[in-house]
Each structure stands twice: as C-alpha cells, then as structure tokens.
C-alpha cells in the first residue's frame, strides 16, 4: 500500500485535530508583509470554534474570516515566532460588527499579549458597541493607543527564541454576544511603548 505524501499526512493530522469542539491553529495561515505579519483565523486557537452553534465554519481559503454567531465566552488566541528579541511590536485584530450584532453594549473586551508561555500579560481594554460604525477597524489601534510589547523573553525563557502570544478575550461578563467578524490578527514592528500608557494584568 502506497504511503501518503507529507502534505497528505499533515492534512490528515490537521483534520484529526479539528474534530474537537475547540479549533486549533493551522500553520499555513500566516502571511508576512515587510515588518508586519498577518495571522488569518485558520491560525487561531478558538474556544468552541468547531461548534457551528457558536461560530460559522471556516472555509478552505487561507484568508477566510471568522464569523461569531453567539458565545458567552469569547477566547481567540494566536502566537508567532516571527519576532526579534529586544524589538517592540504592536499587536491587534482587524474586525467588524454585523448590523444584527448583539450583546456588546457596556461590555469590556480585551486584547492581551505576553512573551513566552511564562510571561506576564499586558492588555488594552475597549468597548465594541459604539466605535464600530464602519467596517474593518483595527483594535485596539483605532480606539485608543495601540498595544505594544517588547519581544524580550522572561528570565525563565531566555534560552529560547522569543514567541509572542496574544488574543482577543471577553470571558468575565458571561453575557451572550454575537455578530462579530474577525478578518485577521496582526503583529508589526514599531517604536517602543511609553510604559505610562500600558496596562498590565495582575
């Protein structure tokens, strides 16, 4: 019996991984554009992302968007090693709200980021109900100061290449919300942040 190619084996592995209720990231959903990396939803880890009661199933295109039907627990995460130690990067998501979106009023949504698995999160919080009167805005950039993070690994990870983990979260309110479209995440090299403007989690 003829063995499958490496590409076929990788596809079979990805299909097997995606059988659970939570969507796991695929490795081919990253596009580098100069100092910027776009991560499309196929590269996200999405809680309940494989359950079509909550999220619309992603199609086969690399640049397909993620469409939220309804969740009470919003957790969308991704990571990249396309960074250089000591450099500063801004991170965020390009999103839009559908006309029938619901559940976002007076709800704080967070973009959070850290370096390495043991790093400490920094974050920006914002509300989606009022600012999104136009399509495809970048959060948190278009709402307030961008979220910037320095790609220096924490002491416990200094022997490893830096990896930035970041995501979009609303897991505290327990309010049902829907109608959000996520086009892609992004990470882009930028000027260092002013420490006075950064928020950090406890």
PDB file of C-alpha atoms in Angstrom:
ATOM      1  CA  UNK A   1       0.000   0.000   0.000  1.00  0.00           C
ATOM      2  CA  UNK A   2       1.409   3.357  -1.042  1.00  0.00           C
ATOM      3  CA  UNK A   3       2.161   5.748   1.794  1.00  0.00           C
ATOM      4  CA  UNK A   4       0.699   9.221   1.650  1.00  0.00           C
ATOM      5  CA  UNK A   5       2.830  12.277   0.950  1.00  0.00           C
ATOM      6  CA  UNK A   6       3.994  14.556   3.762  1.00  0.00           C
ATOM      7  CA  UNK A   7       1.383  17.103   2.674  1.00  0.00           C
ATOM      8  CA  UNK A   8      -1.384  14.495   2.843  1.00  0.00           C
ATOM      9  CA  UNK A   9      -0.216  13.341   6.273  1.00  0.00           C
ATOM     10  CA  UNK A  10      -0.186  16.936   7.528  1.00  0.00           C
ATOM     11  CA  UNK A  11      -3.719  17.449   6.200  1.00  0.00           C
ATOM     12  CA  UNK A  12      -4.912  14.261   7.910  1.00  0.00           C
ATOM     13  CA  UNK A  13      -3.320  15.401  11.186  1.00  0.00           C
ATOM     14  CA  UNK A  14      -4.974  18.818  10.949  1.00  0.00           C
ATOM     15  CA  UNK A  15      -8.355  17.251  10.228  1.00  0.00           C
ATOM     16  CA  UNK A  16      -7.934  14.936  13.213  1.00  0.00           C
ATOM     17  CA  UNK A  17      -7.014  17.870  15.468  1.00  0.00           C
ATOM     18  CA  UNK A  18     -10.064  19.850  14.353  1.00  0.00           C
ATOM     19  CA  UNK A  19     -12.564  17.159  15.402  1.00  0.00           C
ATOM     20  CA  UNK A  20     -12.890  18.520  18.955  1.00  0.00           C
ATOM     21  CA  UNK A  21     -15.153  21.454  19.934  1.00  0.00           C
ATOM     22  CA  UNK A  22     -12.244  23.922  20.149  1.00  0.00           C
ATOM     23  CA  UNK A  23     -10.453  24.942  16.975  1.00  0.00           C
ATOM     24  CA  UNK A  24      -6.653  24.533  16.984  1.00  0.00           C
ATOM     25  CA  UNK A  25      -4.332  26.706  14.858  1.00  0.00           C
ATOM     26  CA  UNK A  26      -3.068  25.642  11.461  1.00  0.00           C
ATOM     27  CA  UNK A  27       0.482  26.527  10.438  1.00  0.00           C
ATOM     28  CA  UNK A  28      -0.184  27.830   6.919  1.00  0.00           C
ATOM     29  CA  UNK A  29      -2.362  30.804   7.885  1.00  0.00           C
ATOM     30  CA  UNK A  30       0.492  33.312   8.323  1.00  0.00           C
ATOM     31  CA  UNK A  31       1.397  35.955   5.738  1.00  0.00           C
ATOM     32  CA  UNK A  32       4.461  38.172   6.148  1.00  0.00           C
ATOM     33  CA  UNK A  33       4.366  41.676   4.648  1.00  0.00           C
ATOM     34  CA  UNK A  34       7.617  43.504   5.403  1.00  0.00           C
ATOM     35  CA  UNK A  35       7.726  44.185   9.164  1.00  0.00           C
ATOM     36  CA  UNK A  36       4.116  43.040   9.556  1.00  0.00           C
ATOM     37  CA  UNK A  37       2.710  39.518   9.945  1.00  0.00           C
ATOM     38  CA  UNK A  38      -0.964  38.797   9.351  1.00  0.00           C
ATOM     39  CA  UNK A  39      -2.446  35.760  11.037  1.00  0.00           C
ATOM     40  CA  UNK A  40      -5.710  34.636   9.483  1.00  0.00           C
ATOM     41  CA  UNK A  41      -8.380  32.826  11.550  1.00  0.00           C
ATOM     42  CA  UNK A  42      -7.202  29.414  10.395  1.00  0.00           C
ATOM     43  CA  UNK A  43      -4.134  30.189  12.518  1.00  0.00           C
ATOM     44  CA  UNK A  44      -6.210  30.971  15.628  1.00  0.00           C
ATOM     45  CA  UNK A  45      -6.995  28.858  18.643  1.00  0.00           C
ATOM     46  CA  UNK A  46     -10.736  29.474  19.053  1.00  0.00           C
ATOM     47  CA  UNK A  47     -12.667  28.246  22.077  1.00  0.00           C
ATOM     48  CA  UNK A  48     -15.797  26.447  20.752  1.00  0.00           C
ATOM     49  CA  UNK A  49     -14.552  27.326  17.250  1.00  0.00           C
ATOM     50  CA  UNK A  50     -15.534  23.957  15.772  1.00  0.00           C
ATOM     51  CA  UNK A  51     -19.083  24.079  17.140  1.00  0.00           C
ATOM     52  CA  UNK A  52     -21.360  25.571  14.482  1.00  0.00           C
ATOM     53  CA  UNK A  53     -23.853  26.656  17.124  1.00  0.00           C
ATOM     54  CA  UNK A  54     -21.330  29.341  18.105  1.00  0.00           C
ATOM     55  CA  UNK A  55     -19.006  30.001  15.153  1.00  0.00           C
ATOM     56  CA  UNK A  56     -19.545  29.744  11.415  1.00  0.00           C
ATOM     57  CA  UNK A  57     -17.337  27.030   9.938  1.00  0.00           C
ATOM     58  CA  UNK A  58     -14.224  28.410   8.214  1.00  0.00           C
ATOM     59  CA  UNK A  59     -13.982  27.726   4.504  1.00  0.00           C
ATOM     60  CA  UNK A  60     -10.823  26.467   2.782  1.00  0.00           C
ATOM     61  CA  UNK A  61      -9.326  29.833   1.840  1.00  0.00           C
ATOM     62  CA  UNK A  62      -6.232  30.981   3.698  1.00  0.00           C
ATOM     63  CA  UNK A  63      -7.722  34.464   4.173  1.00  0.00           C
ATOM     64  CA  UNK A  64     -11.226  33.449   5.231  1.00  0.00           C
ATOM     65  CA  UNK A  65     -12.732  35.435   8.118  1.00  0.00           C
ATOM     66  CA  UNK A  66     -14.024  34.025  11.407  1.00  0.00           C
ATOM     67  CA  UNK A  67     -17.710  34.807  11.990  1.00  0.00           C
ATOM     68  CA  UNK A  68     -19.076  34.655  15.509  1.00  0.00           C
ATOM     69  CA  UNK A  69     -22.711  33.552  15.798  1.00  0.00           C
ATOM     70  CA  UNK A  70     -23.050  33.663  19.586  1.00  0.00           C
ATOM     71  CA  UNK A  71     -20.903  32.909  22.625  1.00  0.00           C
ATOM     72  CA  UNK A  72     -20.813  33.797  26.294  1.00  0.00           C
ATOM     73  CA  UNK A  73     -17.072  33.015  26.414  1.00  0.00           C
ATOM     74  CA  UNK A  74     -15.000  34.826  23.774  1.00  0.00           C
ATOM     75  CA  UNK A  75     -11.451  33.477  23.585  1.00  0.00           C
ATOM     76  CA  UNK A  76      -9.467  33.802  20.359  1.00  0.00           C
ATOM     77  CA  UNK A  77      -5.691  33.361  20.606  1.00  0.00           C
ATOM     78  CA  UNK A  78      -2.643  33.072  18.367  1.00  0.00           C
ATOM     79  CA  UNK A  79       1.142  33.212  18.574  1.00  0.00           C
ATOM     80  CA  UNK A  80       4.156  33.846  16.372  1.00  0.00           C
ATOM     81  CA  UNK A  81       7.934  33.483  16.474  1.00  0.00           C
ATOM     82  CA  UNK A  82       8.346  35.965  13.612  1.00  0.00           C
ATOM     83  CA  UNK A  83       9.872  38.465  16.045  1.00  0.00           C
ATOM     84  CA  UNK A  84      13.348  39.572  17.073  1.00  0.00           C
ATOM     85  CA  UNK A  85      14.456  39.670  20.695  1.00  0.00           C
ATOM     86  CA  UNK A  86      14.559  43.219  22.047  1.00  0.00           C
ATOM     87  CA  UNK A  87      12.371  44.692  19.302  1.00  0.00           C
ATOM     88  CA  UNK A  88       8.960  46.243  20.019  1.00  0.00           C
ATOM     89  CA  UNK A  89       5.790  45.118  18.257  1.00  0.00           C
ATOM     90  CA  UNK A  90       2.195  46.250  18.203  1.00  0.00           C
ATOM     91  CA  UNK A  91      -0.496  43.595  18.077  1.00  0.00           C
ATOM     92  CA  UNK A  92      -4.212  43.603  17.369  1.00  0.00           C
ATOM     93  CA  UNK A  93      -7.112  42.374  15.275  1.00  0.00           C
ATOM     94  CA  UNK A  94      -8.993  43.681  12.239  1.00  0.00           C
ATOM     95  CA  UNK A  95     -12.708  43.240  12.958  1.00  0.00           C
ATOM     96  CA  UNK A  96     -16.190  44.460  12.116  1.00  0.00           C
ATOM     97  CA  UNK A  97     -19.690  44.116  13.580  1.00  0.00           C
ATOM     98  CA  UNK A  98     -22.674  42.984  11.539  1.00  0.00           C
ATOM     99  CA  UNK A  99     -25.870  45.108  11.570  1.00  0.00           C
ATOM    100  CA  UNK A 100     -27.584  42.481  13.722  1.00  0.00           C
ATOM    101  CA  UNK A 101     -24.728  42.209  16.249  1.00  0.00           C
ATOM    102  CA  UNK A 102     -25.818  41.942  19.867  1.00  0.00           C
ATOM    103  CA  UNK A 103     -24.545  41.719  23.436  1.00  0.00           C
ATOM    104  CA  UNK A 104     -21.649  44.196  23.214  1.00  0.00           C
ATOM    105  CA  UNK A 105     -23.171  47.194  24.990  1.00  0.00           C
ATOM    106  CA  UNK A 106     -21.166  48.222  28.071  1.00  0.00           C
ATOM    107  CA  UNK A 107     -19.002  45.094  27.783  1.00  0.00           C
ATOM    108  CA  UNK A 108     -15.214  45.404  28.116  1.00  0.00           C
ATOM    109  CA  UNK A 109     -13.271  43.416  25.519  1.00  0.00           C
ATOM    110  CA  UNK A 110      -9.534  42.867  25.906  1.00  0.00           C
ATOM    111  CA  UNK A 111      -6.596  42.442  23.550  1.00  0.00           C
ATOM    112  CA  UNK A 112      -3.892  40.771  25.655  1.00  0.00           C
ATOM    113  CA  UNK A 113      -0.281  39.844  24.850  1.00  0.00           C
ATOM    114  CA  UNK A 114       2.724  38.241  26.507  1.00  0.00           C
ATOM    115  CA  UNK A 115       6.186  36.976  25.567  1.00  0.00           C
ATOM    116  CA  UNK A 116       6.712  33.262  26.145  1.00  0.00           C
ATOM    117  CA  UNK A 117       4.351  30.944  27.983  1.00  0.00           C
ATOM    118  CA  UNK A 118       5.570  32.158  31.377  1.00  0.00           C
ATOM    119  CA  UNK A 119       5.451  35.851  30.504  1.00  0.00           C
ATOM    120  CA  UNK A 120       3.125  38.360  32.148  1.00  0.00           C
ATOM    121  CA  UNK A 121       0.173  39.624  30.135  1.00  0.00           C
ATOM    122  CA  UNK A 122      -0.220  43.257  29.173  1.00  0.00           C
ATOM    123  CA  UNK A 123      -3.517  44.429  27.760  1.00  0.00           C
ATOM    124  CA  UNK A 124      -5.771  47.133  26.354  1.00  0.00           C
ATOM    125  CA  UNK A 125      -9.495  47.103  27.009  1.00  0.00           C
ATOM    126  CA  UNK A 126     -12.236  48.755  24.980  1.00  0.00           C
ATOM    127  CA  UNK A 127     -15.926  48.507  24.127  1.00  0.00           C
ATOM    128  CA  UNK A 128     -17.173  47.445  20.721  1.00  0.00           C
ATOM    129  CA  UNK A 129     -20.769  48.682  20.725  1.00  0.00           C
ATOM    130  CA  UNK A 130     -20.252  52.334  19.714  1.00  0.00           C
ATOM    131  CA  UNK A 131     -16.951  52.704  17.812  1.00  0.00           C
ATOM    132  CA  UNK A 132     -17.679  50.090  15.136  1.00  0.00           C
ATOM    133  CA  UNK A 133     -19.935  52.133  12.909  1.00  0.00           C
ATOM    134  CA  UNK A 134     -17.684  51.419   9.942  1.00  0.00           C
ATOM    135  CA  UNK A 135     -16.287  48.201   8.592  1.00  0.00           C
ATOM    136  CA  UNK A 136     -12.895  46.683   9.250  1.00  0.00           C
ATOM    137  CA  UNK A 137     -11.281  48.605  12.061  1.00  0.00           C
ATOM    138  CA  UNK A 138      -8.083  47.561  13.796  1.00  0.00           C
ATOM    139  CA  UNK A 139      -8.422  47.067  17.538  1.00  0.00           C
ATOM    140  CA  UNK A 140      -7.133  48.454  19.781  1.00  0.00           C
ATOM    141  CA  UNK A 141      -5.311  50.799  17.365  1.00  0.00           C
ATOM    142  CA  UNK A 142      -8.391  52.674  16.080  1.00  0.00           C
ATOM    143  CA  UNK A 143      -9.970  53.036  19.523  1.00  0.00           C
ATOM    144  CA  UNK A 144      -7.031  54.269  21.601  1.00  0.00           C
ATOM    145  CA  UNK A 145      -3.264  53.795  21.843  1.00  0.00           C
ATOM    146  CA  UNK A 146      -2.049  50.544  20.215  1.00  0.00           C
ATOM    147  CA  UNK A 147      -0.961  47.617  22.372  1.00  0.00           C
ATOM    148  CA  UNK A 148       2.827  47.429  22.206  1.00  0.00           C
ATOM    149  CA  UNK A 149       5.015  44.660  23.588  1.00  0.00           C
ATOM    150  CA  UNK A 150       8.779  44.190  23.730  1.00  0.00           C
ATOM    151  CA  UNK A 151       9.907  40.785  22.458  1.00  0.00           C
ATOM    152  CA  UNK A 152      12.359  40.129  25.263  1.00  0.00           C
ATOM    153  CA  UNK A 153      11.740  36.691  26.800  1.00  0.00           C
ATOM    154  CA  UNK A 154      11.183  36.427  30.563  1.00  0.00           C
ATOM    155  CA  UNK A 155      14.159  35.056  32.578  1.00  0.00           C
ATOM    156  CA  UNK A 156      12.746  31.522  32.555  1.00  0.00           C
ATOM    157  CA  UNK A 157      12.640  31.540  28.733  1.00  0.00           C
ATOM    158  CA  UNK A 158      15.875  33.422  27.964  1.00  0.00           C
ATOM    159  CA  UNK A 159      17.443  30.367  26.309  1.00  0.00           C
ATOM    160  CA  UNK A 160      14.616  30.182  23.755  1.00  0.00           C
ATOM    161  CA  UNK A 161      13.728  32.266  20.722  1.00  0.00           C
ATOM    162  CA  UNK A 162      11.086  34.820  21.653  1.00  0.00           C
ATOM    163  CA  UNK A 163       7.463  33.978  20.886  1.00  0.00           C
ATOM    164  CA  UNK A 164       4.621  36.419  21.309  1.00  0.00           C
ATOM    165  CA  UNK A 165       1.243  35.086  22.381  1.00  0.00           C
ATOM    166  CA  UNK A 166      -1.774  37.353  22.024  1.00  0.00           C
ATOM    167  CA  UNK A 167      -5.524  37.177  21.790  1.00  0.00           C
ATOM    168  CA  UNK A 168      -8.976  38.712  21.941  1.00  0.00           C
ATOM    169  CA  UNK A 169     -10.948  37.981  25.118  1.00  0.00           C
ATOM    170  CA  UNK A 170     -14.262  38.579  26.884  1.00  0.00           C
ATOM    171  CA  UNK A 171     -14.661  35.758  29.403  1.00  0.00           C
ATOM    172  CA  UNK A 172     -15.784  37.613  32.519  1.00  0.00           C
ATOM    173  CA  UNK A 173     -19.211  39.103  31.786  1.00  0.00           C
ATOM    174  CA  UNK A 174     -20.909  35.794  30.775  1.00  0.00           C
ATOM    175  CA  UNK A 175     -23.249  37.814  28.560  1.00  0.00           C
ATOM    176  CA  UNK A 176     -24.234  36.274  25.219  1.00  0.00           C
ATOM    177  CA  UNK A 177     -22.851  38.235  22.296  1.00  0.00           C
ATOM    178  CA  UNK A 178     -22.638  37.719  18.543  1.00  0.00           C
ATOM    179  CA  UNK A 179     -22.317  39.254  15.099  1.00  0.00           C
ATOM    180  CA  UNK A 180     -18.545  39.832  15.252  1.00  0.00           C
ATOM    181  CA  UNK A 181     -16.373  39.183  12.196  1.00  0.00           C
ATOM    182  CA  UNK A 182     -12.609  38.763  12.686  1.00  0.00           C
ATOM    183  CA  UNK A 183     -10.678  39.244   9.442  1.00  0.00           C
ATOM    184  CA  UNK A 184      -7.183  38.661  10.803  1.00  0.00           C
ATOM    185  CA  UNK A 185      -4.772  39.321  13.639  1.00  0.00           C
ATOM    186  CA  UNK A 186      -1.599  41.304  13.079  1.00  0.00           C
ATOM    187  CA  UNK A 187       1.779  41.910  14.658  1.00  0.00           C
ATOM    188  CA  UNK A 188       4.036  44.690  13.386  1.00  0.00           C
ATOM    189  CA  UNK A 189       7.412  46.066  14.419  1.00  0.00           C
ATOM    190  CA  UNK A 190       7.091  49.573  15.822  1.00  0.00           C
ATOM    191  CA  UNK A 191       8.651  52.161  18.131  1.00  0.00           C
ATOM    192  CA  UNK A 192       8.963  51.290  21.856  1.00  0.00           C
ATOM    193  CA  UNK A 193       5.920  51.933  24.018  1.00  0.00           C
ATOM    194  CA  UNK A 194       5.668  54.572  26.714  1.00  0.00           C
ATOM    195  CA  UNK A 195       5.398  52.498  29.951  1.00  0.00           C
ATOM    196  CA  UNK A 196       2.975  55.057  31.378  1.00  0.00           C
ATOM    197  CA  UNK A 197       0.415  54.203  28.674  1.00  0.00           C
ATOM    198  CA  UNK A 198       0.496  50.426  29.104  1.00  0.00           C
ATOM    199  CA  UNK A 199      -1.909  48.451  31.258  1.00  0.00           C
ATOM    200  CA  UNK A 200      -0.908  45.135  32.791  1.00  0.00           C
ATOM    201  CA  UNK A 201      -2.827  42.286  34.323  1.00  0.00           C
ATOM    202  CA  UNK A 202      -2.332  41.244  37.905  1.00  0.00           C
TER     203      UNK A 202
END
